[in-house]
């Protein structure tokens, strides 16, 4: 079941990446905070997506896969949840 959920998220991620076709306004990079949670920073080291995730993956287009516990979801460049972790 977990494998199916992860595949679902990957398919959704692929759809959103192809459908949007653009990049974020600025480059965002995965970063781990002292509390061991992940978020995204810009080239100046400023947090653009707060570190609230167990793990994050690089942005492709305007979306990125994020992990909260054992669940995966998809966020936008602004950090808004597009697909809630499942």
CSV table of N, CA and C in Angstrom, one decimal:
chain,number,residue,atom,x,y,z
A,1,UNK,N,0.8,-1.2,0.0
A,1,UNK,CA,0.0,0.0,0.0
A,1,UNK,C,0.9,1.3,0.0
A,2,UNK,N,1.9,1.3,0.8
A,2,UNK,CA,2.8,2.4,0.9
A,2,UNK,C,3.5,2.7,-0.5
A,3,UNK,N,3.8,1.6,-1.2
A,3,UNK,CA,4.4,1.7,-2.5
A,3,UNK,C,3.5,2.4,-3.5
A,4,UNK,N,2.2,2.0,-3.4
A,4,UNK,CA,1.2,2.6,-4.3
A,4,UNK,C,1.0,4.1,-4.0
A,5,UNK,N,1.0,4.5,-2.7
A,5,UNK,CA,0.8,5.9,-2.4
A,5,UNK,C,2.0,6.7,-2.9
A,6,UNK,N,3.2,6.2,-2.7
A,6,UNK,CA,4.4,6.9,-3.2
A,6,UNK,C,4.4,7.0,-4.7
A,7,UNK,N,3.9,5.9,-5.4
A,7,UNK,CA,3.8,6.0,-6.9
A,7,UNK,C,2.8,7.0,-7.3
A,8,UNK,N,1.7,7.1,-6.5
A,8,UNK,CA,0.6,8.1,-6.8
A,8,UNK,C,1.2,9.5,-6.7
A,9,UNK,N,2.0,9.8,-5.7
A,9,UNK,CA,2.6,11.1,-5.5
A,9,UNK,C,3.6,11.4,-6.6
A,10,UNK,N,4.4,10.4,-7.0
A,10,UNK,CA,5.3,10.6,-8.1
A,10,UNK,C,4.6,10.9,-9.4
A,11,UNK,N,3.5,10.2,-9.7
A,11,UNK,CA,2.7,10.5,-10.9
A,11,UNK,C,2.1,11.9,-10.8
A,12,UNK,N,1.6,12.3,-9.7
A,12,UNK,CA,1.0,13.7,-9.5
A,12,UNK,C,2.1,14.7,-9.7
A,13,UNK,N,3.3,14.4,-9.1
A,13,UNK,CA,4.4,15.3,-9.3
A,13,UNK,C,4.8,15.5,-10.7
A,14,UNK,N,4.9,14.4,-11.4
A,14,UNK,CA,5.2,14.5,-12.9
A,14,UNK,C,4.2,15.3,-13.6
A,15,UNK,N,2.9,15.1,-13.3
A,15,UNK,CA,1.9,15.9,-14.0
A,15,UNK,C,2.0,17.4,-13.7
A,16,UNK,N,2.2,17.7,-12.5
A,16,UNK,CA,2.3,19.2,-12.1
A,16,UNK,C,3.6,19.8,-12.7
A,17,UNK,N,4.7,19.0,-12.8
A,17,UNK,CA,5.9,19.5,-13.4
A,17,UNK,C,5.7,19.8,-14.9
A,18,UNK,N,5.1,18.9,-15.6
A,18,UNK,CA,4.9,19.1,-17.0
A,18,UNK,C,3.9,20.1,-17.3
A,19,UNK,N,2.8,20.2,-16.5
A,19,UNK,CA,1.7,21.1,-16.7
A,19,UNK,C,2.1,22.5,-16.5
A,20,UNK,N,3.0,22.8,-15.5
A,20,UNK,CA,3.4,24.1,-15.2
A,20,UNK,C,4.6,24.6,-16.0
A,21,UNK,N,5.5,23.7,-16.3
A,21,UNK,CA,6.6,24.0,-17.2
A,21,UNK,C,7.5,25.2,-16.9
A,22,UNK,N,7.3,26.0,-15.9
A,22,UNK,CA,8.1,27.1,-15.5
A,22,UNK,C,8.9,26.8,-14.2
A,23,UNK,N,9.8,27.6,-13.9
A,23,UNK,CA,10.6,27.4,-12.7
A,23,UNK,C,10.1,28.4,-11.6
A,24,UNK,N,10.5,28.3,-10.4
A,24,UNK,CA,10.1,29.2,-9.4
A,24,UNK,C,10.8,30.6,-9.7
A,25,UNK,N,10.3,31.6,-9.1
A,25,UNK,CA,10.8,33.0,-9.3
A,25,UNK,C,12.3,33.0,-9.0
A,26,UNK,N,12.7,32.3,-7.9
A,26,UNK,CA,14.1,32.2,-7.6
A,26,UNK,C,14.5,30.8,-7.3
A,27,UNK,N,15.7,30.5,-7.4
A,27,UNK,CA,16.2,29.1,-7.1
A,27,UNK,C,16.0,28.8,-5.6
A,28,UNK,N,15.5,27.6,-5.3
A,28,UNK,CA,15.3,27.2,-4.0
A,28,UNK,C,16.0,25.9,-3.8
A,29,UNK,N,16.7,25.8,-2.6
A,29,UNK,CA,17.6,24.6,-2.4
A,29,UNK,C,17.1,23.9,-1.1
A,30,UNK,N,17.1,22.6,-1.0
A,30,UNK,CA,16.8,21.9,0.2
A,30,UNK,C,17.8,22.2,1.3
A,31,UNK,N,17.3,22.4,2.5
A,31,UNK,CA,18.2,22.7,3.6
A,31,UNK,C,17.7,22.1,4.9
A,32,UNK,N,18.6,21.5,5.7
A,32,UNK,CA,18.2,21.0,7.0
A,32,UNK,C,18.5,22.0,8.1
A,33,UNK,N,17.5,22.2,8.9
A,33,UNK,CA,17.7,23.1,10.1
A,33,UNK,C,18.3,22.3,11.3
A,34,UNK,N,18.7,23.0,12.3
A,34,UNK,CA,19.3,22.4,13.5
A,34,UNK,C,18.3,21.4,14.1
A,35,UNK,N,17.0,21.7,14.0
A,35,UNK,CA,16.0,20.8,14.6
A,35,UNK,C,15.8,19.5,13.8
A,36,UNK,N,16.7,19.3,12.7
A,36,UNK,CA,16.7,18.2,11.9
A,36,UNK,C,15.5,18.1,10.9
A,37,UNK,N,14.8,19.2,10.8
A,37,UNK,CA,13.7,19.2,9.8
A,37,UNK,C,14.2,20.0,8.6
A,38,UNK,N,13.5,19.7,7.4
A,38,UNK,CA,14.0,20.3,6.2
A,38,UNK,C,13.0,21.3,5.6
A,39,UNK,N,13.5,22.3,4.9
A,39,UNK,CA,12.8,23.3,4.2
A,39,UNK,C,13.6,23.7,3.0
A,40,UNK,N,13.4,24.9,2.5
A,40,UNK,CA,14.1,25.4,1.3
A,40,UNK,C,14.6,26.8,1.6
A,41,UNK,N,15.8,27.1,1.1
A,41,UNK,CA,16.4,28.4,1.2
A,41,UNK,C,16.7,28.9,-0.2
A,42,UNK,N,16.9,30.2,-0.3
A,42,UNK,CA,17.3,30.8,-1.6
A,42,UNK,C,18.9,30.9,-1.6
A,43,UNK,N,19.4,31.6,-2.6
A,43,UNK,CA,20.9,31.6,-2.7
A,43,UNK,C,21.5,32.5,-1.7
A,44,UNK,N,20.7,33.3,-1.0
A,44,UNK,CA,21.2,34.2,0.1
A,44,UNK,C,21.1,33.5,1.5
A,45,UNK,N,20.6,32.2,1.5
A,45,UNK,CA,20.5,31.5,2.8
A,45,UNK,C,19.2,31.9,3.5
A,46,UNK,N,18.3,32.6,2.9
A,46,UNK,CA,17.0,33.0,3.6
A,46,UNK,C,16.0,31.9,3.4
A,47,UNK,N,15.3,31.6,4.5
A,47,UNK,CA,14.3,30.5,4.4
A,47,UNK,C,13.1,31.0,3.6
A,48,UNK,N,12.8,30.3,2.5
A,48,UNK,CA,11.6,30.6,1.7
A,48,UNK,C,10.5,29.7,1.9
A,49,UNK,N,10.8,28.4,2.3
A,49,UNK,CA,9.8,27.4,2.8
A,49,UNK,C,10.3,26.9,4.1
A,50,UNK,N,9.6,27.2,5.2
A,50,UNK,CA,10.0,26.9,6.5
A,50,UNK,C,10.4,25.4,6.7
A,51,UNK,N,11.3,25.1,7.6
A,51,UNK,CA,11.7,23.7,7.8
A,51,UNK,C,10.7,23.0,8.7
A,52,UNK,N,9.8,22.3,8.0
A,52,UNK,CA,8.7,21.6,8.8
A,52,UNK,C,8.6,20.2,8.3
A,53,UNK,N,9.5,19.7,7.4
A,53,UNK,CA,9.4,18.4,6.7
A,53,UNK,C,10.4,17.5,7.2
A,54,UNK,N,10.1,16.2,7.2
A,54,UNK,CA,11.1,15.1,7.5
A,54,UNK,C,12.1,15.0,6.5
A,55,UNK,N,11.7,15.2,5.2
A,55,UNK,CA,12.6,15.2,4.1
A,55,UNK,C,12.0,16.0,2.9
A,56,UNK,N,12.9,16.5,2.1
A,56,UNK,CA,12.4,17.2,0.9
A,56,UNK,C,13.2,16.8,-0.3
A,57,UNK,N,12.7,17.1,-1.5
A,57,UNK,CA,13.4,16.8,-2.7
A,57,UNK,C,13.5,18.1,-3.5
A,58,UNK,N,14.4,18.2,-4.5
A,58,UNK,CA,14.6,19.4,-5.3
A,58,UNK,C,13.3,19.7,-6.1
A,59,UNK,N,13.2,21.0,-6.3
A,59,UNK,CA,12.1,21.5,-7.1
A,59,UNK,C,12.3,21.1,-8.6
A,60,UNK,N,11.2,20.7,-9.2
A,60,UNK,CA,11.2,20.5,-10.7
A,60,UNK,C,10.0,21.3,-11.2
A,61,UNK,N,10.4,22.4,-11.9
A,61,UNK,CA,9.3,23.3,-12.3
A,61,UNK,C,8.9,24.1,-11.1
A,62,UNK,N,7.6,24.1,-10.8
A,62,UNK,CA,7.1,24.9,-9.6
A,62,UNK,C,6.7,24.0,-8.5
A,63,UNK,N,7.0,22.7,-8.5
A,63,UNK,CA,6.6,21.8,-7.5
A,63,UNK,C,7.8,21.0,-7.0
A,64,UNK,N,7.6,20.5,-5.7
A,64,UNK,CA,8.6,19.6,-5.1
A,64,UNK,C,7.9,18.6,-4.2
A,65,UNK,N,8.4,17.4,-4.2
A,65,UNK,CA,7.9,16.3,-3.3
A,65,UNK,C,8.5,16.6,-1.9
A,66,UNK,N,7.6,16.5,-0.9
A,66,UNK,CA,8.1,16.6,0.5
A,66,UNK,C,7.6,15.4,1.3
A,67,UNK,N,8.2,15.1,2.4
A,67,UNK,CA,7.9,14.0,3.3
A,67,UNK,C,7.6,14.5,4.7
A,68,UNK,N,6.5,14.1,5.2
A,68,UNK,CA,6.2,14.4,6.6
A,68,UNK,C,5.9,13.0,7.3
A,69,UNK,N,6.9,12.6,8.1
A,69,UNK,CA,6.8,11.3,8.7
A,69,UNK,C,7.0,10.3,7.6
A,70,UNK,N,6.0,9.4,7.4
A,70,UNK,CA,6.1,8.4,6.4
A,70,UNK,C,5.2,8.7,5.2
A,71,UNK,N,4.7,9.9,5.2
A,71,UNK,CA,3.7,10.3,4.1
A,71,UNK,C,4.4,11.3,3.2
A,72,UNK,N,4.0,11.3,1.9
A,72,UNK,CA,4.6,12.2,0.9
A,72,UNK,C,3.5,13.1,0.3
A,73,UNK,N,3.9,14.3,0.0
A,73,UNK,CA,3.0,15.3,-0.6
A,73,UNK,C,3.7,16.1,-1.6
A,74,UNK,N,3.1,17.1,-2.1
A,74,UNK,CA,3.6,18.0,-3.1
A,74,UNK,C,3.4,19.4,-2.7
A,75,UNK,N,4.4,20.3,-2.8
A,75,UNK,CA,4.3,21.7,-2.5
A,75,UNK,C,4.6,22.6,-3.7
A,76,UNK,N,4.2,23.8,-3.6
A,76,UNK,CA,4.5,24.8,-4.6
A,76,UNK,C,5.7,25.6,-4.2
A,77,UNK,N,6.2,26.5,-5.0
A,77,UNK,CA,7.4,27.3,-4.7
A,77,UNK,C,7.2,28.2,-3.4
A,78,UNK,N,5.9,28.5,-3.2
A,78,UNK,CA,5.6,29.4,-2.1
A,78,UNK,C,5.4,28.6,-0.8
A,79,UNK,N,5.5,27.3,-0.9
A,79,UNK,CA,5.4,26.4,0.3
A,79,UNK,C,4.0,26.0,0.5
A,80,UNK,N,3.1,26.3,-0.4
A,80,UNK,CA,1.7,25.9,-0.2
A,80,UNK,C,1.5,24.4,-0.6
A,81,UNK,N,0.8,23.6,0.2
A,81,UNK,CA,0.6,22.2,-0.1
A,81,UNK,C,-0.4,22.1,-1.2
A,82,UNK,N,0.1,21.4,-2.3
A,82,UNK,CA,-0.7,21.1,-3.5
A,82,UNK,C,-1.4,19.8,-3.3
A,83,UNK,N,-0.7,18.8,-2.9
A,83,UNK,CA,-1.2,17.5,-2.6
A,83,UNK,C,-0.8,17.2,-1.1
A,84,UNK,N,-1.8,17.0,-0.2
A,84,UNK,CA,-1.6,16.7,1.2
A,84,UNK,C,-0.8,15.4,1.3
A,85,UNK,N,0.1,15.3,2.2
A,85,UNK,CA,0.8,14.1,2.4
A,85,UNK,C,-0.1,12.9,2.7
A,86,UNK,N,0.1,11.8,2.0
A,86,UNK,CA,-0.7,10.6,2.1
A,86,UNK,C,0.2,9.4,2.2
